[in-house]
PDB file of C-alpha atoms in Angstrom:
ATOM      1  CA  MET A   1      -3.618  -5.975 -23.137  1.00 53.00           C
ATOM      2  CA  ASP A   2      -0.598  -4.779 -24.039  1.00 86.00           C
ATOM      3  CA  LYS A   3      -1.777  -1.471 -24.284  1.00 94.00           C
ATOM      4  CA  LEU A   4      -2.918  -1.342 -20.783  1.00 97.00           C
ATOM      5  CA  SER A   5       0.706  -3.346 -19.733  1.00 97.00           C
ATOM      6  CA  THR A   6       2.868  -1.147 -16.844  1.00 98.00           C
ATOM      7  CA  THR A   7       6.117  -1.941 -14.886  1.00 98.00           C
ATOM      8  CA  PHE A   8       5.501  -1.993 -11.256  1.00 98.00           C
ATOM      9  CA  ALA A   9       8.934  -2.972  -8.573  1.00 98.00           C
ATOM     10  CA  GLY A  10      10.864  -4.243 -11.978  1.00 97.00           C
ATOM     11  CA  LEU A  11       7.281  -6.670 -12.484  1.00 98.00           C
ATOM     12  CA  GLN A  12       5.160  -6.793 -15.709  1.00 98.00           C
ATOM     13  CA  LEU A  13       1.718  -6.051 -15.199  1.00 98.00           C
ATOM     14  CA  SER A  14      -0.894  -7.190 -17.605  1.00 97.00           C
ATOM     15  CA  SER A  15      -2.389  -3.532 -16.337  1.00 98.00           C
ATOM     16  CA  PRO A  16      -2.375  -0.545 -13.426  1.00 98.00           C
ATOM     17  CA  ILE A  17      -4.964  -2.472 -11.336  1.00 98.00           C
ATOM     18  CA  ILE A  18      -3.321  -4.506  -7.956  1.00 98.00           C
ATOM     19  CA  VAL A  19      -5.424  -5.937  -5.658  1.00 98.00           C
ATOM     20  CA  SER A  20      -4.784  -4.247  -2.282  1.00 95.00           C
ATOM     21  CA  SER A  21      -3.786  -6.499   0.581  1.00 92.00           C
ATOM     22  CA  SER A  22      -7.121  -7.069   2.497  1.00 90.00           C
ATOM     23  CA  GLY A  23      -9.745 -10.226   3.195  1.00 89.00           C
ATOM     24  CA  LEU A  24     -10.585  -9.805  -0.749  1.00 93.00           C
ATOM     25  CA  THR A  25      -7.371 -11.751  -1.168  1.00 94.00           C
ATOM     26  CA  SER A  26      -6.848 -14.145   1.896  1.00 90.00           C
ATOM     27  CA  LYS A  27      -8.675 -16.949   0.320  1.00 90.00           C
ATOM     28  CA  SER A  28      -7.139 -19.227  -2.580  1.00 89.00           C
ATOM     29  CA  HIS A  29     -10.415 -19.786  -4.111  1.00 87.00           C
ATOM     30  CA  ASN A  30     -10.745 -15.840  -4.320  1.00 88.00           C
ATOM     31  CA  LEU A  31      -7.968 -14.957  -6.433  1.00 96.00           C
ATOM     32  CA  LEU A  32      -8.576 -16.072  -9.712  1.00 96.00           C
ATOM     33  CA  ARG A  33     -11.662 -13.979  -9.790  1.00 97.00           C
ATOM     34  CA  TYR A  34      -9.610 -10.740 -10.425  1.00 98.00           C
ATOM     35  CA  GLU A  35      -7.391 -12.292 -12.371  1.00 97.00           C
ATOM     36  CA  GLN A  36      -9.775 -13.081 -15.243  1.00 97.00           C
ATOM     37  CA  ALA A  37     -11.239  -9.706 -14.560  1.00 98.00           C
ATOM     38  CA  GLY A  38      -8.139  -7.969 -15.580  1.00 98.00           C
ATOM     39  CA  ALA A  39      -6.269  -7.130 -12.243  1.00 98.00           C
ATOM     40  CA  GLY A  40      -1.979  -7.073 -13.577  1.00 98.00           C
ATOM     41  CA  ALA A  41      -1.075  -8.589 -10.111  1.00 98.00           C
ATOM     42  CA  LEU A  42      -2.382  -8.834  -6.300  1.00 97.00           C
ATOM     43  CA  VAL A  43      -0.919  -8.627  -2.818  1.00 97.00           C
ATOM     44  CA  LEU A  44      -1.955 -11.559  -0.471  1.00 94.00           C
ATOM     45  CA  LYS A  45      -3.499 -10.500   2.834  1.00 90.00           C
ATOM     46  CA  SER A  46      -0.934  -9.517   5.581  1.00 83.00           C
ATOM     47  CA  LEU A  47       1.113 -11.253   7.888  1.00 72.00           C
ATOM     48  CA  PHE A  48       0.530  -9.392  10.818  1.00 53.00           C
ATOM     49  CA  GLU A  49       3.626  -9.247  13.327  1.00 48.00           C
ATOM     50  CA  GLU A  50       1.104  -7.062  15.980  1.00 44.00           C
ATOM     51  CA  GLN A  51      -1.744  -9.631  15.392  1.00 46.00           C
ATOM     52  CA  ILE A  52       0.973 -12.256  15.947  1.00 45.00           C
ATOM     53  CA  ASP A  53       2.301 -10.353  19.360  1.00 46.00           C
ATOM     54  CA  SER A  54      -1.379 -10.147  20.454  1.00 43.00           C
ATOM     55  CA  ASP A  55      -1.757 -13.396  20.005  1.00 41.00           C
ATOM     56  CA  ILE A  56       1.097 -14.350  22.027  1.00 39.00           C
ATOM     57  CA  GLU A  57       0.326 -12.563  24.797  1.00 45.00           C
ATOM     58  CA  HIS A  58      -3.083 -13.921  24.782  1.00 44.00           C
ATOM     59  CA  LEU A  59      -2.233 -17.160  24.821  1.00 43.00           C
ATOM     60  CA  TYR A  60       0.538 -16.772  27.699  1.00 43.00           C
ATOM     61  CA  GLY A  61      -1.566 -15.319  29.732  1.00 48.00           C
ATOM     62  CA  GLY A  62       1.618 -13.778  32.041  1.00 50.00           C
ATOM     63  CA  ALA A  63       1.899 -17.254  33.344  1.00 48.00           C
ATOM     64  CA  ASP A  64       5.947 -16.868  35.023  1.00 48.00           C
ATOM     65  CA  SER A  65       7.714 -19.476  32.273  1.00 43.00           C
ATOM     66  CA  PRO A  66      10.593 -17.864  30.118  1.00 45.00           C
ATOM     67  CA  GLU A  67       9.973 -22.526  28.558  1.00 43.00           C
ATOM     68  CA  ALA A  68       6.158 -21.620  27.854  1.00 41.00           C
ATOM     69  CA  MET A  69       6.381 -18.477  26.210  1.00 39.00           C
ATOM     70  CA  ASP A  70       9.634 -19.234  24.251  1.00 43.00           C
ATOM     71  CA  TYR A  71       7.536 -21.938  22.624  1.00 37.00           C
ATOM     72  CA  LEU A  72       4.033 -20.290  22.135  1.00 39.00           C
ATOM     73  CA  MET A  73       6.184 -17.627  19.546  1.00 46.00           C
ATOM     74  CA  ALA A  74       7.907 -20.009  17.682  1.00 46.00           C
ATOM     75  CA  TYR A  75       4.408 -22.353  17.728  1.00 40.00           C
ATOM     76  CA  VAL A  76       2.061 -18.808  16.847  1.00 47.00           C
ATOM     77  CA  ARG A  77       4.337 -17.689  14.565  1.00 61.00           C
ATOM     78  CA  ASP A  78       5.584 -19.989  12.503  1.00 57.00           C
ATOM     79  CA  ASN A  79       1.755 -20.871  12.254  1.00 64.00           C
ATOM     80  CA  ALA A  80       0.474 -18.029  10.965  1.00 69.00           C
ATOM     81  CA  LEU A  81       4.072 -18.202   8.596  1.00 77.00           C
ATOM     82  CA  GLU A  82       3.022 -21.290   7.071  1.00 83.00           C
ATOM     83  CA  ASN A  83      -0.871 -20.569   6.678  1.00 84.00           C
ATOM     84  CA  HIS A  84       0.856 -17.293   4.875  1.00 84.00           C
ATOM     85  CA  LEU A  85       3.241 -19.791   2.522  1.00 90.00           C
ATOM     86  CA  THR A  86       0.039 -21.923   1.334  1.00 92.00           C
ATOM     87  CA  LEU A  87      -2.643 -19.563   0.542  1.00 93.00           C
ATOM     88  CA  LEU A  88       0.814 -18.120  -1.091  1.00 95.00           C
ATOM     89  CA  ARG A  89       1.622 -21.697  -2.428  1.00 95.00           C
ATOM     90  CA  GLU A  90      -2.437 -22.227  -3.437  1.00 96.00           C
ATOM     91  CA  ALA A  91      -1.898 -18.422  -5.306  1.00 96.00           C
ATOM     92  CA  LYS A  92       1.145 -19.119  -7.232  1.00 96.00           C
ATOM     93  CA  GLN A  93      -0.784 -22.803  -8.783  1.00 96.00           C
ATOM     94  CA  VAL A  94      -3.398 -20.635 -10.193  1.00 95.00           C
ATOM     95  CA  LEU A  95      -2.388 -17.544 -11.155  1.00 97.00           C
ATOM     96  CA  SER A  96      -0.193 -16.625 -13.965  1.00 97.00           C
ATOM     97  CA  ILE A  97      -0.205 -12.904 -12.852  1.00 98.00           C
ATOM     98  CA  PRO A  98       2.507 -11.093 -10.083  1.00 98.00           C
ATOM     99  CA  VAL A  99       1.719 -12.215  -6.646  1.00 98.00           C
ATOM    100  CA  ILE A 100       3.006 -10.221  -3.859  1.00 97.00           C
ATOM    101  CA  ALA A 101       3.592 -11.773  -0.674  1.00 95.00           C
ATOM    102  CA  SER A 102       3.171  -9.517   1.949  1.00 90.00           C
ATOM    103  CA  ILE A 103       4.278  -8.762   6.144  1.00 86.00           C
ATOM    104  CA  ASN A 104       2.861  -5.653   7.869  1.00 80.00           C
ATOM    105  CA  CYS A 105       5.878  -5.082  10.801  1.00 65.00           C
ATOM    106  CA  PHE A 106       6.180  -2.272  13.456  1.00 57.00           C
ATOM    107  CA  LYS A 107       9.288  -3.057  15.290  1.00 56.00           C
ATOM    108  CA  LYS A 108      12.712  -2.840  13.780  1.00 53.00           C
ATOM    109  CA  ASP A 109      13.550  -6.595  15.132  1.00 54.00           C
ATOM    110  CA  SER A 110      11.304  -7.497  13.033  1.00 55.00           C
ATOM    111  CA  TRP A 111      10.611 -10.962  11.850  1.00 62.00           C
ATOM    112  CA  ILE A 112      11.887 -10.517   8.021  1.00 72.00           C
ATOM    113  CA  SER A 113      13.712 -13.525   8.219  1.00 73.00           C
ATOM    114  CA  PHE A 114      10.706 -14.786   7.106  1.00 81.00           C
ATOM    115  CA  ALA A 115      11.121 -13.535   3.991  1.00 86.00           C
ATOM    116  CA  LYS A 116      13.710 -16.802   2.791  1.00 88.00           C
ATOM    117  CA  GLU A 117      11.053 -19.082   3.514  1.00 88.00           C
ATOM    118  CA  ILE A 118       8.423 -16.161   1.455  1.00 92.00           C
ATOM    119  CA  GLU A 119      10.902 -16.435  -1.393  1.00 94.00           C
ATOM    120  CA  ALA A 120      11.392 -20.291  -1.687  1.00 93.00           C
ATOM    121  CA  ALA A 121       7.444 -20.849  -1.893  1.00 94.00           C
ATOM    122  CA  GLY A 122       7.401 -18.784  -5.110  1.00 96.00           C
ATOM    123  CA  ALA A 123       6.294 -14.796  -4.299  1.00 97.00           C
ATOM    124  CA  ASP A 124       7.499 -11.855  -7.392  1.00 98.00           C
ATOM    125  CA  ALA A 125       7.708  -9.228  -4.649  1.00 98.00           C
ATOM    126  CA  ILE A 126       7.413  -8.563  -0.863  1.00 96.00           C
ATOM    127  CA  GLU A 127       5.602  -5.691   0.522  1.00 95.00           C
ATOM    128  CA  LEU A 128       6.558  -4.104   3.498  1.00 93.00           C
ATOM    129  CA  ASN A 129       3.416  -2.822   5.259  1.00 88.00           C
ATOM    130  CA  TYR A 130       5.103  -0.315   7.807  1.00 85.00           C
ATOM    131  CA  MET A 131       2.649   1.148  10.194  1.00 75.00           C
ATOM    132  CA  SER A 132       4.185   3.116  13.133  1.00 72.00           C
ATOM    133  CA  ILE A 133       2.540   5.700  15.283  1.00 74.00           C
ATOM    134  CA  ASP A 134       5.300   6.847  18.207  1.00 78.00           C
ATOM    135  CA  THR A 135       4.033   8.980  21.115  1.00 78.00           C
ATOM    136  CA  SER A 136       7.180   8.484  23.011  1.00 82.00           C
ATOM    137  CA  PHE A 137       8.979  11.277  24.338  1.00 88.00           C
ATOM    138  CA  SER A 138      12.644  10.085  24.307  1.00 88.00           C
ATOM    139  CA  SER A 139      12.207   8.665  20.354  1.00 86.00           C
ATOM    140  CA  PRO A 140      14.365  11.759  18.227  1.00 90.00           C
ATOM    141  CA  TYR A 141      12.970  13.386  16.130  1.00 88.00           C
ATOM    142  CA  GLY A 142      13.944  11.036  12.934  1.00 89.00           C
ATOM    143  CA  ALA A 143      13.517   7.963  14.640  1.00 89.00           C
ATOM    144  CA  MET A 144      10.859   6.124  12.730  1.00 88.00           C
ATOM    145  CA  GLU A 145      12.087   7.307   9.565  1.00 93.00           C
ATOM    146  CA  THR A 146      15.342   5.647  10.751  1.00 92.00           C
ATOM    147  CA  GLU A 147      14.027   2.634  11.576  1.00 89.00           C
ATOM    148  CA  CYS A 148      11.825   2.109   8.618  1.00 91.00           C
ATOM    149  CA  ILE A 149      14.821   2.539   6.598  1.00 94.00           C
ATOM    150  CA  GLU A 150      17.061  -0.050   8.378  1.00 92.00           C
ATOM    151  CA  MET A 151      14.231  -2.592   8.898  1.00 90.00           C
ATOM    152  CA  VAL A 152      14.319  -2.132   4.685  1.00 94.00           C
ATOM    153  CA  ASP A 153      17.527  -2.363   3.942  1.00 94.00           C
ATOM    154  CA  ALA A 154      17.758  -5.771   6.577  1.00 91.00           C
ATOM    155  CA  LEU A 155      14.601  -6.999   4.621  1.00 91.00           C
ATOM    156  CA  CYS A 156      15.977  -6.400   1.087  1.00 93.00           C
ATOM    157  CA  LYS A 157      19.642  -8.423   2.414  1.00 92.00           C
ATOM    158  CA  GLN A 158      17.698 -10.938   3.096  1.00 89.00           C
ATOM    159  CA  THR A 159      16.146 -11.723  -0.358  1.00 93.00           C
ATOM    160  CA  LYS A 160      16.416 -11.344  -4.237  1.00 95.00           C
ATOM    161  CA  LEU A 161      13.153 -10.598  -4.504  1.00 97.00           C
ATOM    162  CA  PRO A 162      11.751  -7.146  -5.119  1.00 98.00           C
ATOM    163  CA  VAL A 163      11.361  -5.428  -1.773  1.00 97.00           C
ATOM    164  CA  ILE A 164       7.827  -2.775  -2.289  1.00 98.00           C
ATOM    165  CA  VAL A 165       6.822  -0.600   0.652  1.00 97.00           C
ATOM    166  CA  LYS A 166       3.930   0.879   2.128  1.00 96.00           C
ATOM    167  CA  LEU A 167       4.239   3.483   3.545  1.00 95.00           C
ATOM    168  CA  PRO A 168       1.910   5.840   6.371  1.00 90.00           C
ATOM    169  CA  LYS A 169       1.951   9.846   5.993  1.00 89.00           C
ATOM    170  CA  TYR A 170       2.919  10.912   9.555  1.00 85.00           C
ATOM    171  CA  PHE A 171       6.619  11.101   8.420  1.00 89.00           C
ATOM    172  CA  SER A 172       7.855  14.862   7.936  1.00 88.00           C
ATOM    173  CA  ASN A 173       9.438  13.906   4.433  1.00 94.00           C
ATOM    174  CA  ILE A 174       7.972  11.649   2.276  1.00 96.00           C
ATOM    175  CA  VAL A 175      10.163  12.206  -0.836  1.00 97.00           C
ATOM    176  CA  ARG A 176      13.710  12.477   0.974  1.00 97.00           C
ATOM    177  CA  LEU A 177      12.097   8.867   3.146  1.00 98.00           C
ATOM    178  CA  VAL A 178      12.031   7.339  -0.650  1.00 98.00           C
ATOM    179  CA  HIS A 179      15.005   8.898  -1.765  1.00 98.00           C
ATOM    180  CA  ASP A 180      17.040   6.980   1.197  1.00 98.00           C
ATOM    181  CA  LEU A 181      14.332   3.862   0.679  1.00 98.00           C
ATOM    182  CA  LYS A 182      15.999   3.897  -2.858  1.00 98.00           C
ATOM    183  CA  LYS A 183      18.775   3.736  -2.053  1.00 98.00           C
ATOM    184  CA  VAL A 184      19.132   0.575   0.494  1.00 98.00           C
ATOM    185  CA  GLY A 185      17.019  -1.434  -2.267  1.00 98.00           C
ATOM    186  CA  ALA A 186      13.625  -0.843  -2.422  1.00 98.00           C
ATOM    187  CA  ALA A 187      12.102  -1.473  -5.750  1.00 98.00           C
ATOM    188  CA  GLY A 188       8.923   1.010  -4.961  1.00 98.00           C
ATOM    189  CA  VAL A 189       7.038   2.324  -2.753  1.00 98.00           C
ATOM    190  CA  VAL A 190       2.913   1.971  -1.979  1.00 98.00           C
ATOM    191  CA  LEU A 191       1.450   5.225  -1.243  1.00 97.00           C
ATOM    192  CA  PHE A 192      -0.202   5.755   1.425  1.00 92.00           C
ATOM    193  CA  ASN A 193      -1.254   2.307   4.485  1.00 86.00           C
ATOM    194  CA  ARG A 194      -4.670   3.233   5.706  1.00 76.00           C
ATOM    195  CA  SER A 195      -3.981   3.063   9.697  1.00 69.00           C
ATOM    196  CA  TYR A 196      -6.858   1.200  11.704  1.00 66.00           C
ATOM    197  CA  ALA A 197      -9.638   4.146  12.058  1.00 74.00           C
ATOM    198  CA  MET A 198     -10.864   5.406  14.833  1.00 80.00           C
ATOM    199  CA  ASP A 199     -13.844   7.060  16.001  1.00 85.00           C
ATOM    200  CA  ILE A 200     -15.746   8.059  19.674  1.00 88.00           C
ATOM    201  CA  GLU A 201     -19.379   7.295  20.403  1.00 90.00           C
ATOM    202  CA  VAL A 202     -20.327  10.373  22.589  1.00 91.00           C
ATOM    203  CA  GLU A 203     -23.202   8.479  24.534  1.00 90.00           C
ATOM    204  CA  SER A 204     -21.596   5.905  25.669  1.00 91.00           C
ATOM    205  CA  MET A 205     -18.049   7.684  25.892  1.00 90.00           C
ATOM    206  CA  ARG A 206     -16.128   4.710  23.996  1.00 92.00           C
ATOM    207  CA  VAL A 207     -13.988   4.450  21.896  1.00 88.00           C
ATOM    208  CA  LYS A 208     -14.629   2.360  18.744  1.00 83.00           C
ATOM    209  CA  SER A 209     -14.065   1.857  15.155  1.00 78.00           C
ATOM    210  CA  GLY A 210     -14.307   4.106  12.498  1.00 74.00           C
ATOM    211  CA  ASN A 211     -15.326   3.796   9.111  1.00 75.00           C
ATOM    212  CA  ILE A 212     -13.171   0.953   7.303  1.00 74.00           C
ATOM    213  CA  PHE A 213     -13.209   2.036   3.722  1.00 80.00           C
ATOM    214  CA  THR A 214     -11.973   4.420   1.716  1.00 82.00           C
ATOM    215  CA  ARG A 215     -13.840   7.883  -0.082  1.00 88.00           C
ATOM    216  CA  PRO A 216     -13.388   9.119  -2.887  1.00 84.00           C
ATOM    217  CA  GLU A 217     -11.891  11.497  -1.538  1.00 90.00           C
ATOM    218  CA  ASP A 218      -9.049  10.293   0.221  1.00 90.00           C
ATOM    219  CA  ILE A 219      -7.763  10.308  -2.510  1.00 95.00           C
ATOM    220  CA  GLU A 220      -6.046  13.743  -2.528  1.00 94.00           C
ATOM    221  CA  ASP A 221      -2.728  13.118  -0.039  1.00 94.00           C
ATOM    222  CA  PRO A 222      -1.914   9.840  -1.702  1.00 96.00           C
ATOM    223  CA  LEU A 223      -2.049  11.774  -4.933  1.00 96.00           C
ATOM    224  CA  ARG A 224      -0.364  14.639  -3.787  1.00 94.00           C
ATOM    225  CA  TYR A 225       2.842  13.031  -2.672  1.00 96.00           C
ATOM    226  CA  THR A 226       3.125   9.933  -5.860  1.00 97.00           C
ATOM    227  CA  ALA A 227       3.202  13.512  -8.008  1.00 96.00           C
ATOM    228  CA  LEU A 228       5.326  14.932  -5.257  1.00 96.00           C
ATOM    229  CA  VAL A 229       7.565  11.680  -6.081  1.00 97.00           C
ATOM    230  CA  HIS A 230       7.805  11.057  -9.478  1.00 97.00           C
ATOM    231  CA  GLY A 231       8.862  14.721  -9.714  1.00 96.00           C
ATOM    232  CA  ALA A 232      11.830  14.094  -7.596  1.00 96.00           C
ATOM    233  CA  ILE A 233      12.845  10.392  -8.109  1.00 97.00           C
ATOM    234  CA  PRO A 234      11.356   9.695 -11.220  1.00 96.00           C
ATOM    235  CA  ASP A 235      12.777   6.329 -11.925  1.00 96.00           C
ATOM    236  CA  MET A 236      12.012   5.338  -8.275  1.00 98.00           C
ATOM    237  CA  ASP A 237       8.123   3.185  -9.470  1.00 98.00           C
ATOM    238  CA  VAL A 238       4.579   4.150  -7.549  1.00 98.00           C
ATOM    239  CA  ALA A 239       2.280   2.570  -7.186  1.00 98.00           C
ATOM    240  CA  LEU A 240      -0.897   4.626  -5.465  1.00 98.00           C
ATOM    241  CA  SER A 241      -3.331   3.399  -2.475  1.00 95.00           C
ATOM    242  CA  SER A 242      -6.604   4.675  -1.111  1.00 91.00           C
ATOM    243  CA  GLY A 243      -8.893   6.389  -2.603  1.00 93.00           C
ATOM    244  CA  ALA A 244      -8.861   5.301  -6.163  1.00 95.00           C
ATOM    245  CA  HIS A 245     -12.274   4.245  -6.402  1.00 95.00           C
ATOM    246  CA  ASP A 246     -12.873   4.725  -9.600  1.00 97.00           C
ATOM    247  CA  THR A 247     -12.317   5.151 -13.813  1.00 97.00           C
ATOM    248  CA  GLN A 248     -10.885   8.150 -12.724  1.00 97.00           C
ATOM    249  CA  GLY A 249      -9.078   8.004  -9.418  1.00 98.00           C
ATOM    250  CA  VAL A 250      -7.157   4.975 -11.888  1.00 98.00           C
ATOM    251  CA  LEU A 251      -6.498   8.037 -14.441  1.00 98.00           C
ATOM    252  CA  LYS A 252      -5.356  10.295 -11.435  1.00 98.00           C
ATOM    253  CA  GLY A 253      -2.756   8.108  -9.763  1.00 98.00           C
ATOM    254  CA  LEU A 254      -1.260   7.306 -13.222  1.00 98.00           C
ATOM    255  CA  LEU A 255      -0.714  11.163 -14.324  1.00 98.00           C
ATOM    256  CA  ALA A 256       0.108  11.866 -11.453  1.00 97.00           C
ATOM    257  CA  GLY A 257       3.149   9.350 -11.953  1.00 98.00           C
ATOM    258  CA  ALA A 258       2.010   6.282 -10.465  1.00 98.00           C
ATOM    259  CA  SER A 259       2.793   2.535 -12.292  1.00 98.00           C
ATOM    260  CA  ALA A 260       0.156   1.056 -10.392  1.00 98.00           C
ATOM    261  CA  VAL A 261      -3.205   1.700  -8.200  1.00 98.00           C
ATOM    262  CA  GLN A 262      -4.343  -0.315  -6.013  1.00 98.00           C
ATOM    263  CA  MET A 263      -8.015  -0.697  -5.092  1.00 97.00           C
ATOM    264  CA  CYS A 264      -9.951  -1.992  -2.217  1.00 94.00           C
ATOM    265  CA  SER A 265     -12.494  -0.572  -0.628  1.00 93.00           C
ATOM    266  CA  SER A 266     -14.746  -0.173  -4.217  1.00 95.00           C
ATOM    267  CA  ILE A 267     -13.834  -4.539  -4.730  1.00 96.00           C
ATOM    268  CA  TYR A 268     -15.520  -5.068  -1.865  1.00 93.00           C
ATOM    269  CA  ARG A 269     -18.388  -3.518  -2.557  1.00 93.00           C
ATOM    270  CA  ASP A 270     -19.136  -4.146  -6.103  1.00 95.00           C
ATOM    271  CA  GLY A 271     -17.339  -6.528  -7.112  1.00 96.00           C
ATOM    272  CA  GLU A 272     -14.084  -7.907  -9.247  1.00 97.00           C
ATOM    273  CA  GLY A 273     -16.393  -7.113 -12.260  1.00 97.00           C
ATOM    274  CA  LEU A 274     -14.951  -3.072 -11.602  1.00 98.00           C
ATOM    275  CA  ILE A 275     -12.049  -3.580 -12.509  1.00 98.00           C
ATOM    276  CA  THR A 276     -13.198  -5.310 -16.244  1.00 98.00           C
ATOM    277  CA  HIS A 277     -15.510  -1.553 -15.878  1.00 98.00           C
ATOM    278  CA  VAL A 278     -13.141   0.369 -15.532  1.00 98.00           C
ATOM    279  CA  LEU A 279     -10.109  -0.839 -17.772  1.00 98.00           C
ATOM    280  CA  GLY A 280     -12.394  -0.812 -20.380  1.00 97.00           C
ATOM    281  CA  GLU A 281     -13.163   3.523 -19.563  1.00 98.00           C
ATOM    282  CA  LEU A 282      -9.628   3.620 -19.979  1.00 98.00           C
ATOM    283  CA  ILE A 283      -8.796   2.794 -23.074  1.00 97.00           C
ATOM    284  CA  ARG A 284     -11.839   3.891 -24.656  1.00 98.00           C
ATOM    285  CA  TRP A 285      -9.906   7.090 -22.503  1.00 98.00           C
ATOM    286  CA  MET A 286      -6.771   6.563 -24.225  1.00 98.00           C
ATOM    287  CA  ASP A 287      -7.809   6.956 -27.203  1.00 97.00           C
ATOM    288  CA  ARG A 288      -9.674   9.461 -26.906  1.00 98.00           C
ATOM    289  CA  HIS A 289      -6.953  10.938 -26.066  1.00 97.00           C
ATOM    290  CA  LYS A 290      -4.787   8.991 -28.668  1.00 97.00           C
ATOM    291  CA  TYR A 291      -2.881   7.431 -26.703  1.00 97.00           C
ATOM    292  CA  TYR A 292      -1.242   3.935 -27.884  1.00 96.00           C
ATOM    293  CA  ASN A 293      -0.114   3.561 -23.764  1.00 97.00           C
ATOM    294  CA  ILE A 294       0.347   4.173 -20.491  1.00 97.00           C
ATOM    295  CA  LYS A 295       3.703   5.353 -20.307  1.00 95.00           C
ATOM    296  CA  GLU A 296       2.887   8.097 -22.456  1.00 97.00           C
ATOM    297  CA  PHE A 297       0.933   9.900 -19.902  1.00 97.00           C
ATOM    298  CA  MET A 298       1.829   8.561 -17.087  1.00 97.00           C
ATOM    299  CA  GLY A 299       3.600  11.101 -14.618  1.00 96.00           C
ATOM    300  CA  HIS A 300       2.527  14.047 -17.066  1.00 96.00           C
ATOM    301  CA  LEU A 301       1.315  15.874 -14.211  1.00 95.00           C
ATOM    302  CA  SER A 302       3.247  14.676 -11.788  1.00 95.00           C
ATOM    303  CA  ALA A 303       5.748  17.740 -10.221  1.00 92.00           C
ATOM    304  CA  LYS A 304       8.266  17.701 -12.589  1.00 87.00           C
ATOM    305  CA  ASP A 305       8.964  21.547 -13.254  1.00 83.00           C
ATOM    306  CA  ASP A 306       8.890  24.228 -11.177  1.00 79.00           C
ATOM    307  CA  GLU A 307       4.732  25.612 -12.002  1.00 82.00           C
ATOM    308  CA  LEU A 308       3.680  21.998 -11.105  1.00 83.00           C
ATOM    309  CA  SER A 309       5.754  21.447  -7.880  1.00 82.00           C
ATOM    310  CA  ALA A 310       4.410  24.873  -6.575  1.00 81.00           C
ATOM    311  CA  MET A 311       1.047  23.674  -6.926  1.00 82.00           C
ATOM    312  CA  TYR A 312       1.241  20.845  -5.116  1.00 83.00           C
ATOM    313  CA  LEU A 313       3.186  22.100  -2.323  1.00 81.00           C
ATOM    314  CA  ARG A 314       0.308  24.661  -1.826  1.00 72.00           C
ATOM    315  CA  THR A 315      -0.086  23.942   1.745  1.00 60.00           C
ATOM    316  CA  GLN A 316      -2.939  27.184   2.215  1.00 56.00           C
ATOM    317  CA  PHE A 317      -6.705  28.102   1.065  1.00 56.00           C
ATOM    318  CA  MET A 318      -4.897  31.555   0.256  1.00 51.00           C
ATOM    319  CA  LYS A 319      -6.157  31.237  -3.468  1.00 54.00           C
ATOM    320  CA  TYR A 320      -9.498  29.276  -2.857  1.00 52.00           C
ATOM    321  CA  TYR A 321     -11.142  32.162  -0.054  1.00 50.00           C
ATOM    322  CA  SER A 322      -9.258  35.267  -1.894  1.00 53.00           C
ATOM    323  CA  ASN A 323     -12.191  34.312  -4.526  1.00 55.00           C
ATOM    324  CA  HIS A 324     -14.681  33.486  -1.699  1.00 54.00           C
ATOM    325  CA  LYS A 325     -17.483  35.415  -1.586  1.00 57.00           C
ATOM    326  CA  PRO A 326     -19.695  35.189   1.356  1.00 57.00           C
ATOM    327  CA  ASN A 327     -23.908  34.698   0.615  1.00 57.00           C
TER     328      ASN A 327
END
C-alpha cells in the first residue's frame, strides 16, 4: 500500500482515509475491521466535556452541597476518562495503524490535564474537537479564536503527542486561525467539525434534531478552506472532514491540499467495505493519470497561486447568473 501512503500530523498512514470519531469507533471489537479494510488511522469516539457536565448537573439535581458537587464532578469525569482510556488500550492491542484519542471541549478551563493519561495509555495523537457557539453581547470580537488558541497552547504544553485541532467553520478568518494554531504547536487541523444538526417541526411547533449524517454536497466549504489553508500554509497538515462519501470526495480533498480525509457517514451507510472500494478506485485513478504516490498530486488544485486563489475566494454568484438564461 506504499502507493497510497501519506503523512498527517507527523503520523505515517498506509492510506489517506481516517475513520472519524463517532459511534463507529466506540467499541474495540469493531476497530480491526477498519484497518483490514484499508483505513490509514482512526479517531476514537470523543470524550464529550459538554455531556459530562450535563451528567453531573443531572445527578446533582440542584442540591445545596458543594461537597456532593465536588464528589460527583470527580466521579463522573474520572469514570468517563477511564472508559476512554480502556477503549484506547484495547485499540492499541489489536491495531497497527495510528490510534487518535479525541477530546471534545467547549471551555477554556477544560480538563486538558487528561492529556498525560491519554499519552500514557498509548495514543498516537490527540484530536481536540473544538466546538463553541458564542452568543454573548459581552464577548469581544475574536474571543472564540483567542479561546481556541489558548486551549491548544495549554494542551500542547501538557503532552508530547501530536495535537490535531478539529475546527468548526464558524470563524471569520480560518486561514489566520490555522496559522496561529501552528505557532502554538498544533501538528494538524481537521476541516470541519459537524455541529449537532437542528430542525423545526412546524405542525407540532417544536425544535428537533436534524439529519445526523452529512451529504456529498457538504464537502463544498471543507474543500474551499482546505485549498485556502494549504495554499497559504503548505507546511501545515490538513485533513478534510464532512462530505467525503466516495472516491470523488477523497480525490477532491487530496487535490485541494488535504493530507488525509476523514470519513464517517458513508461508512455508517455502506460498511467498512466502502473503504476498500474507495482505495481500489483511487489506485485506478492514479494509474490512469500516471501518479506513483499521493504526494505527486496532493494540493495540485490548492490556492497556491493568484488564479486558483481567486476561484476559492469568489463569494458571489455573478458568473453563474450572468450566464444563466431564464426559462
